[in-house]
GROMACS .gro file of C-alpha atoms in nm:
model
  382
    1MET     CA    1  -4.116   3.272  -0.656
    2THR     CA    2  -4.356   3.561  -0.787
    3TYR     CA    3  -4.704   3.592  -0.651
    4ARG     CA    4  -4.991   3.832  -0.741
    5ALA     CA    5  -5.217   3.916  -0.479
    6ILE     CA    6  -5.445   4.168  -0.358
    7GLY     CA    7  -5.408   4.314   0.007
    8LEU     CA    8  -5.719   4.531   0.183
    9MET     CA    9  -5.695   4.707   0.482
   10SER     CA   10  -5.980   4.949   0.652
   11GLY     CA   11  -5.818   5.171   0.874
   12SER     CA   12  -5.961   5.319   1.226
   13SER     CA   13  -5.974   5.654   1.045
   14LEU     CA   14  -6.273   5.530   0.834
   15ASP     CA   15  -6.180   5.694   0.508
   16GLY     CA   16  -6.222   5.400   0.294
   17LEU     CA   17  -6.094   5.052   0.191
   18ASP     CA   18  -5.764   5.064   0.059
   19ILE     CA   19  -5.691   4.818  -0.222
   20VAL     CA   20  -5.363   4.705  -0.348
   21PHE     CA   21  -5.272   4.464  -0.628
   22ALA     CA   22  -4.901   4.376  -0.604
   23GLU     CA   23  -4.630   4.129  -0.742
   24LEU     CA   24  -4.414   3.992  -0.466
   25THR     CA   25  -4.098   3.792  -0.530
   26GLU     CA   26  -3.900   3.599  -0.296
   27GLN     CA   27  -3.577   3.489  -0.462
   28SER     CA   28  -3.351   3.319  -0.184
   29GLY     CA   29  -3.490   3.482   0.118
   30ALA     CA   30  -3.486   3.840  -0.019
   31TRP     CA   31  -3.841   3.969  -0.100
   32GLN     CA   32  -3.936   4.251  -0.333
   33TYR     CA   33  -4.265   4.407  -0.432
   34GLN     CA   34  -4.418   4.605  -0.699
   35ILE     CA   35  -4.751   4.778  -0.660
   36ILE     CA   36  -4.953   4.719  -0.967
   37ALA     CA   37  -5.255   4.886  -0.866
   38ALA     CA   38  -5.410   5.102  -0.588
   39ASP     CA   39  -5.686   5.266  -0.521
   40CYS     CA   40  -5.883   5.399  -0.190
   41TYR     CA   41  -6.277   5.344  -0.233
   42GLN     CA   42  -6.438   5.586   0.007
   43TYR     CA   43  -6.735   5.456   0.245
   44SER     CA   44  -7.026   5.599   0.231
   45ASN     CA   45  -7.197   5.779   0.475
   46GLU     CA   46  -7.399   5.466   0.550
   47TRP     CA   47  -7.090   5.222   0.570
   48GLN     CA   48  -6.941   5.448   0.781
   49GLN     CA   49  -7.171   5.468   1.019
   50LYS     CA   50  -7.247   5.083   1.040
   51LEU     CA   51  -6.884   5.044   1.092
   52GLN     CA   52  -6.814   5.328   1.388
   53ASN     CA   53  -7.173   5.206   1.543
   54ALA     CA   54  -7.109   4.817   1.531
   55ILE     CA   55  -6.971   4.773   1.879
   56HIS     CA   56  -7.328   4.884   2.023
   57LEU     CA   57  -7.518   4.597   1.809
   58SER     CA   58  -7.639   4.297   1.938
   59ALA     CA   59  -7.448   3.971   1.880
   60LEU     CA   60  -7.701   3.889   1.614
   61ASP     CA   61  -7.675   4.205   1.434
   62TYR     CA   62  -7.291   4.206   1.490
   63GLN     CA   63  -7.257   3.855   1.316
   64LEU     CA   64  -7.494   3.992   1.052
   65LEU     CA   65  -7.266   4.283   0.975
   66HIS     CA   66  -6.982   4.087   0.979
   67THR     CA   67  -7.140   3.875   0.666
   68GLU     CA   68  -7.285   4.167   0.456
   69TYR     CA   69  -6.963   4.326   0.525
   70GLY     CA   70  -6.749   4.047   0.380
   71HIS     CA   71  -6.958   4.040   0.071
   72TYR     CA   72  -6.927   4.420   0.017
   73LEU     CA   73  -6.556   4.377   0.042
   74GLY     CA   74  -6.591   4.086  -0.221
   75ALA     CA   75  -6.763   4.336  -0.454
   76GLU     CA   76  -6.538   4.609  -0.409
   77VAL     CA   77  -6.237   4.351  -0.484
   78ASN     CA   78  -6.466   4.261  -0.815
   79ARG     CA   79  -6.481   4.642  -0.890
   80PHE     CA   80  -6.122   4.658  -0.861
   81ILE     CA   81  -6.049   4.359  -1.090
   82ASP     CA   82  -6.321   4.478  -1.354
   83ALA     CA   83  -6.147   4.863  -1.347
   84ASN     CA   84  -5.755   4.753  -1.365
   85SER     CA   85  -5.827   4.464  -1.603
   86LEU     CA   86  -5.716   4.193  -1.367
   87HIS     CA   87  -5.896   3.910  -1.441
   88TYR     CA   88  -5.736   3.593  -1.395
   89LYS     CA   89  -5.399   3.749  -1.244
   90VAL     CA   90  -5.517   3.748  -0.902
   91ALA     CA   91  -5.385   3.454  -0.726
   92LEU     CA   92  -5.516   3.544  -0.341
   93ILE     CA   93  -5.680   3.813  -0.163
   94ALA     CA   94  -5.544   3.899   0.188
   95SER     CA   95  -5.831   4.088   0.422
   96HIS     CA   96  -5.727   4.275   0.736
   97GLY     CA   97  -6.066   4.380   0.765
   98HIS     CA   98  -6.228   4.633   1.000
   99THR     CA   99  -6.177   4.608   1.400
  100THR     CA  100  -6.413   4.656   1.602
  101PHE     CA  101  -6.345   4.500   1.953
  102HIS     CA  102  -5.964   4.442   2.034
  103VAL     CA  103  -5.883   4.318   2.393
  104PRO     CA  104  -5.591   4.129   2.387
  105HIS     CA  105  -5.523   4.127   2.768
  106GLN     CA  106  -5.813   3.847   2.758
  107LYS     CA  107  -5.714   3.734   2.438
  108MET     CA  108  -5.975   3.857   2.178
  109THR     CA  109  -5.963   4.062   1.863
  110ALA     CA  110  -6.242   4.122   1.636
  111GLN     CA  111  -6.217   4.239   1.269
  112LEU     CA  112  -6.539   4.262   1.077
  113GLY     CA  113  -6.550   4.114   0.687
  114ASP     CA  114  -6.595   3.739   0.667
  115GLY     CA  115  -6.340   3.578   0.467
  116ALA     CA  116  -6.623   3.316   0.365
  117ALA     CA  117  -6.809   3.608   0.225
  118ILE     CA  118  -6.513   3.734  -0.003
  119ALA     CA  119  -6.371   3.397  -0.126
  120ALA     CA  120  -6.771   3.325  -0.220
  121THR     CA  121  -6.818   3.628  -0.362
  122THR     CA  122  -6.472   3.680  -0.556
  123GLY     CA  123  -6.445   3.293  -0.630
  124LEU     CA  124  -6.074   3.362  -0.508
  125PRO     CA  125  -5.854   3.233  -0.245
  126VAL     CA  126  -5.889   3.455   0.081
  127VAL     CA  127  -5.665   3.452   0.388
  128SER     CA  128  -5.856   3.659   0.692
  129ASP     CA  129  -5.862   3.709   1.069
  130LEU     CA  130  -5.463   3.761   1.034
  131ARG     CA  131  -5.433   3.880   1.440
  132ALA     CA  132  -5.624   3.613   1.590
  133LEU     CA  133  -5.350   3.367   1.647
  134ASP     CA  134  -5.098   3.603   1.772
  135VAL     CA  135  -5.379   3.718   2.021
  136ALA     CA  136  -5.428   3.373   2.124
  137PHE     CA  137  -5.063   3.303   2.215
  138GLY     CA  138  -5.111   3.570   2.436
  139GLY     CA  139  -4.951   3.875   2.193
  140GLN     CA  140  -5.142   4.232   2.134
  141GLY     CA  141  -5.204   4.138   1.761
  142ALA     CA  142  -5.075   4.454   1.677
  143PRO     CA  143  -4.901   4.615   1.529
  144ILE     CA  144  -4.842   4.353   1.229
  145VAL     CA  145  -4.683   4.536   0.966
  146PRO     CA  146  -4.352   4.536   1.086
  147ILE     CA  147  -4.262   4.190   0.955
  148GLY     CA  148  -4.346   4.337   0.584
  149GLU     CA  149  -4.098   4.669   0.668
  150GLN     CA  150  -3.816   4.413   0.759
  151LEU     CA  151  -3.900   4.239   0.449
  152LEU     CA  152  -3.950   4.496   0.185
  153LEU     CA  153  -3.854   4.817   0.324
  154LYS     CA  154  -3.478   4.806   0.464
  155GLY     CA  155  -3.295   5.060   0.501
  156TYR     CA  156  -3.434   5.235   0.785
  157ASP     CA  157  -3.389   5.280   1.172
  158TYR     CA  158  -3.726   5.358   1.265
  159TYR     CA  159  -4.061   5.325   1.106
  160LEU     CA  160  -4.358   5.550   1.183
  161ASN     CA  161  -4.709   5.478   1.046
  162LEU     CA  162  -4.961   5.764   1.090
  163GLY     CA  163  -5.298   5.609   1.044
  164GLY     CA  164  -5.618   5.664   1.267
  165ILE     CA  165  -5.354   5.523   1.500
  166ALA     CA  166  -4.961   5.607   1.507
  167ASN     CA  167  -4.739   5.335   1.549
  168ILE     CA  168  -4.359   5.269   1.577
  169SER     CA  169  -4.113   5.005   1.465
  170PHE     CA  170  -3.782   4.974   1.522
  171TYR     CA  171  -3.481   4.719   1.604
  172LYS     CA  172  -3.395   4.695   1.939
  173ASP     CA  173  -3.107   4.437   2.112
  174ASP     CA  174  -3.163   4.222   1.757
  175GLN     CA  175  -3.508   4.193   1.752
  176TYR     CA  176  -3.799   4.403   1.602
  177ILE     CA  177  -3.995   4.605   1.829
  178ALA     CA  178  -4.324   4.789   1.747
  179TYR     CA  179  -4.626   4.929   1.918
  180ASP     CA  180  -4.941   5.195   1.921
  181ILE     CA  181  -4.808   5.545   2.044
  182CYS     CA  182  -5.151   5.750   1.998
  183ALA     CA  183  -5.469   5.817   1.815
  184ALA     CA  184  -5.378   6.015   1.540
  185ASN     CA  185  -5.639   6.066   1.233
  186ARG     CA  186  -5.906   5.954   1.344
  187VAL     CA  187  -5.892   6.209   1.622
  188LEU     CA  188  -5.774   6.488   1.349
  189ASN     CA  189  -6.060   6.412   1.138
  190LEU     CA  190  -6.312   6.413   1.393
  191LEU     CA  191  -6.205   6.754   1.448
  192ALA     CA  192  -6.209   6.855   1.110
  193ALA     CA  193  -6.565   6.710   1.064
  194LYS     CA  194  -6.670   6.977   1.282
  195GLU     CA  195  -6.618   7.243   1.007
  196GLY     CA  196  -6.749   6.979   0.753
  197LYS     CA  197  -6.431   6.853   0.599
  198GLU     CA  198  -6.326   6.490   0.591
  199TYR     CA  199  -5.968   6.583   0.713
  200ASP     CA  200  -5.779   6.903   0.758
  201ALA     CA  201  -5.574   6.899   0.425
  202GLY     CA  202  -5.202   6.956   0.441
  203GLY     CA  203  -5.277   7.069   0.818
  204ALA     CA  204  -5.380   7.398   0.674
  205MET     CA  205  -5.646   7.471   1.000
  206ALA     CA  206  -5.373   7.336   1.247
  207ALA     CA  207  -5.146   7.555   1.150
  208LYS     CA  208  -5.391   7.902   1.224
  209GLY     CA  209  -5.422   7.773   1.551
  210LYS     CA  210  -5.251   7.813   1.898
  211VAL     CA  211  -5.147   7.527   2.138
  212ASN     CA  212  -5.363   7.524   2.454
  213GLU     CA  213  -5.081   7.423   2.712
  214GLN     CA  214  -5.363   7.301   2.959
  215MET     CA  215  -5.512   7.050   2.739
  216LEU     CA  216  -5.187   6.940   2.608
  217GLN     CA  217  -5.089   6.819   2.972
  218GLN     CA  218  -5.374   6.646   3.035
  219LEU     CA  219  -5.369   6.476   2.693
  220ASN     CA  220  -5.010   6.348   2.781
  221GLU     CA  221  -5.090   6.224   3.144
  222LEU     CA  222  -5.312   5.971   2.958
  223SER     CA  223  -5.228   5.642   3.102
  224HIS     CA  224  -5.142   5.450   2.789
  225TYR     CA  225  -4.841   5.640   2.758
  226LYS     CA  226  -4.680   5.527   3.109
  227GLU     CA  227  -4.748   5.178   2.988
  228PRO     CA  228  -4.455   4.980   2.889
  229TYR     CA  229  -4.415   4.810   2.545
  230PRO     CA  230  -4.554   4.596   2.396
  231LYS     CA  231  -4.887   4.753   2.385
  232SER     CA  232  -5.173   4.860   2.133
  233LEU     CA  233  -5.439   5.042   2.114
  234ALA     CA  234  -5.837   4.977   2.005
  235ASN     CA  235  -6.030   5.233   1.772
  236ASN     CA  236  -6.230   5.362   2.064
  237PHE     CA  237  -5.901   5.509   2.254
  238GLY     CA  238  -5.950   5.793   2.002
  239THR     CA  239  -6.308   5.810   2.012
  240ASP     CA  240  -6.465   5.751   2.384
  241GLU     CA  241  -6.101   5.890   2.557
  242VAL     CA  242  -5.915   6.166   2.365
  243PHE     CA  243  -6.230   6.300   2.183
  244PRO     CA  244  -6.403   6.371   2.508
  245LEU     CA  245  -6.102   6.539   2.670
  246ILE     CA  246  -6.055   6.767   2.378
  247GLU     CA  247  -6.440   6.882   2.352
  248SER     CA  248  -6.475   6.932   2.713
  249PHE     CA  249  -6.195   7.245   2.640
  250SER     CA  250  -6.476   7.404   2.398
  251LEU     CA  251  -6.173   7.515   2.184
  252ASN     CA  252  -6.227   7.643   1.820
  253THR     CA  253  -6.127   7.387   1.565
  254ASN     CA  254  -5.814   7.544   1.457
  255ASP     CA  255  -5.691   7.543   1.820
  256ALA     CA  256  -5.774   7.188   1.921
  257LEU     CA  257  -5.610   7.062   1.599
  258ARG     CA  258  -5.338   7.248   1.647
  259THR     CA  259  -5.303   7.147   1.998
  260TYR     CA  260  -5.354   6.792   1.899
  261VAL     CA  261  -5.094   6.794   1.635
  262GLU     CA  262  -4.842   6.891   1.914
  263HIS     CA  263  -4.945   6.585   2.112
  264ILE     CA  264  -4.873   6.358   1.850
  265VAL     CA  265  -4.545   6.497   1.781
  266LYS     CA  266  -4.466   6.498   2.173
  267GLN     CA  267  -4.532   6.141   2.194
  268VAL     CA  268  -4.352   5.992   1.899
  269THR     CA  269  -4.059   6.240   1.951
  270VAL     CA  270  -4.089   6.080   2.343
  271SER     CA  271  -4.096   5.718   2.178
  272ILE     CA  272  -3.782   5.802   2.004
  273GLU     CA  273  -3.612   5.938   2.289
  274ASN     CA  274  -3.684   5.717   2.517
  275GLU     CA  275  -3.553   5.433   2.256
  276LYS     CA  276  -3.247   5.650   2.218
  277THR     CA  277  -3.176   5.712   2.596
  278SER     CA  278  -3.187   5.361   2.652
  279LYS     CA  279  -2.936   5.287   2.373
  280VAL     CA  280  -2.707   5.541   2.548
  281HIS     CA  281  -2.742   5.412   2.881
  282HIS     CA  282  -2.665   5.079   2.794
  283ASP     CA  283  -2.337   5.099   2.577
  284PRO     CA  284  -2.031   5.130   2.774
  285ALA     CA  285  -1.790   5.321   2.566
  286ILE     CA  286  -2.062   5.625   2.613
  287GLY     CA  287  -2.136   5.594   3.002
  288GLU     CA  288  -2.444   5.570   3.196
  289ASN     CA  289  -2.460   5.939   3.275
  290SER     CA  290  -2.426   6.093   2.915
  291LYS     CA  291  -2.694   6.281   2.828
  292LEU     CA  292  -2.874   6.268   2.521
  293HIS     CA  293  -2.732   6.435   2.210
  294PRO     CA  294  -2.617   6.383   1.834
  295GLU     CA  295  -2.285   6.320   1.841
  296ALA     CA  296  -2.338   6.072   2.156
  297LEU     CA  297  -2.667   5.879   1.916
  298GLY     CA  298  -2.484   5.883   1.593
  299SER     CA  299  -2.595   6.043   1.237
  300ASN     CA  300  -2.759   5.952   0.965
  301THR     CA  301  -3.065   5.785   1.125
  302ARG     CA  302  -3.353   5.767   0.914
  303LEU     CA  303  -3.719   5.728   0.992
  304LEU     CA  304  -3.954   5.650   0.725
  305ALA     CA  305  -4.297   5.802   0.723
  306THR     CA  306  -4.623   5.672   0.595
  307GLY     CA  307  -4.969   5.651   0.631
  308GLY     CA  308  -5.231   5.927   0.562
  309GLY     CA  309  -5.073   6.172   0.842
  310ALA     CA  310  -4.792   6.179   0.613
  311LEU     CA  311  -4.937   6.361   0.371
  312ASN     CA  312  -4.995   6.611   0.645
  313THR     CA  313  -4.770   6.870   0.559
  314PHE     CA  314  -4.784   7.102   0.900
  315LEU     CA  315  -4.775   6.778   1.128
  316MET     CA  316  -4.467   6.631   0.912
  317ASN     CA  317  -4.278   6.975   0.929
  318HIS     CA  318  -4.308   7.023   1.288
  319LEU     CA  319  -4.191   6.642   1.357
  320ALA     CA  320  -3.891   6.692   1.116
  321ALA     CA  321  -3.825   6.988   1.327
  322GLN     CA  322  -3.849   6.822   1.652
  323LEU     CA  323  -3.624   6.480   1.522
  324SER     CA  324  -3.385   6.692   1.368
  325PRO     CA  325  -3.199   6.750   1.687
  326LEU     CA  326  -3.182   6.382   1.782
  327GLY     CA  327  -2.989   6.308   1.415
  328ILE     CA  328  -3.281   6.165   1.302
  329GLU     CA  329  -3.430   6.249   0.902
  330VAL     CA  330  -3.766   6.187   0.867
  331VAL     CA  331  -3.800   6.071   0.497
  332VAL     CA  332  -4.166   6.088   0.334
  333PRO     CA  333  -4.140   5.830   0.048
  334ASN     CA  334  -4.390   5.849  -0.283
  335GLU     CA  335  -4.729   5.898  -0.254
  336ASN     CA  336  -4.819   5.510  -0.334
  337LEU     CA  337  -4.615   5.372  -0.062
  338VAL     CA  338  -4.748   5.652   0.190
  339GLN     CA  339  -5.097   5.558   0.113
  340TYR     CA  340  -5.101   5.194   0.063
  341LYS     CA  341  -4.839   5.044   0.288
  342GLU     CA  342  -5.053   4.849   0.533
  343ALA     CA  343  -5.270   4.710   0.211
  344LEU     CA  344  -4.938   4.626   0.040
  345ILE     CA  345  -4.854   4.453   0.382
  346MET     CA  346  -5.194   4.262   0.411
  347ALA     CA  347  -5.125   4.102   0.069
  348LEU     CA  348  -4.766   4.018   0.185
  349ILE     CA  349  -4.894   3.837   0.495
  350GLY     CA  350  -5.111   3.679   0.324
  351VAL     CA  351  -4.883   3.543   0.107
  352LEU     CA  352  -4.636   3.414   0.397
  353ARG     CA  353  -4.962   3.248   0.533
  354TRP     CA  354  -5.040   3.078   0.202
  355ARG     CA  355  -4.668   2.994   0.203
  356GLN     CA  356  -4.695   2.850   0.570
  357GLU     CA  357  -4.408   3.099   0.723
  358TYR     CA  358  -4.409   3.294   1.025
  359ASN     CA  359  -4.608   3.660   0.934
  360VAL     CA  360  -4.643   3.828   1.282
  361LEU     CA  361  -4.310   3.848   1.499
  362ALA     CA  362  -4.375   3.800   1.885
  363SER     CA  363  -4.095   4.039   1.932
  364VAL     CA  364  -4.340   4.298   1.858
  365THR     CA  365  -4.649   4.163   1.977
  366GLY     CA  366  -4.551   3.998   2.287
  367ALA     CA  367  -4.668   3.683   2.202
  368SER     CA  368  -4.557   3.359   2.348
  369ARG     CA  369  -4.383   3.249   2.000
  370ASN     CA  370  -4.397   3.415   1.658
  371SER     CA  371  -4.674   3.263   1.465
  372ILE     CA  372  -4.826   3.205   1.113
  373GLY     CA  373  -5.155   3.396   1.120
  374GLY     CA  374  -5.511   3.370   0.901
  375ALA     CA  375  -5.771   3.166   0.828
  376VAL     CA  376  -5.778   3.002   0.441
  377TRP     CA  377  -6.081   3.044   0.246
  378ILE     CA  378  -6.073   2.878  -0.076
  379GLY     CA  379  -6.301   3.026  -0.328
  380GLN     CA  380  -6.271   2.880  -0.647
  381GLU     CA  381  -6.373   2.543  -0.758
  382ALA     CA  382  -6.140   2.226  -0.716
   0.00000   0.00000   0.00000
């Protein structure tokens, strides 16, 4: 069975709306995909400010923005359909929305972008509110992309997404595990903006800087890193906790970027080291007291890196150098998959919801059970 669906993703980095039109084919339980068209529609300064400041609105103004943003998303989908001649080819839209409030320990998460408004504007079926049911079942509601990695991107041991937030996925004890590691592009972009740039292209500014060891130590001591998974981060972790800490050191931008790149690489490396150490300690053939080394861990371990941060050459080279002694090869795929993996997987999550199949994994989020998440809005006439 082949499904032709659009996936929408608005990440915490606020760089724009990612849109993918994909063919998703299922045969005897095996899935394949083809990205037919993809684009990122950059947000205007006005929309960046609206989304960034949404958490400070009154309840009424927040709901009005929720509706306005839904109609905006629908209009952008129509523009995408026009630009790519996709009329009468799209069967379904799956929209992640833009995360504002994320308080899973109180069983609440909120994404702007009213699904009903998208459906009314496009005249197409829409699946939205993709995280809500998992959170209602006691899960973190994040990450939700591992279902797509499991079904569409087989062949890797680790999956690292370097978006506004960095998260990692892997198999452990026959279960799929994933969690948010740290703020990533959200903080790097805020630092680059101080120099009038949208982002640090290729990590060129960071490459000129020096690591501030005191700031690095304070970053590495943040309480989130001591918490066990499953765990997730709200967007304001980067803006309200990390960025003010960096600003308190009054570093020049290059040094601040260099130090934060070091922090990201350190936290990713520690996450993998902790997982590999756990495997060593529980492998009777290796022994309880064995030290971590490539011979004990095995070779040909592959990590797939995607998200905007995977295009940061300086960051990726530094990460590859740190993971190489652990026997891990860092793989950066083609740019389409790097930039649009999450939007692609949103399309898959929407299709799975349409098929009434599990699309969020409890082993990842800590929920009481797997769930079939998403609200369905029928935009076309019967």
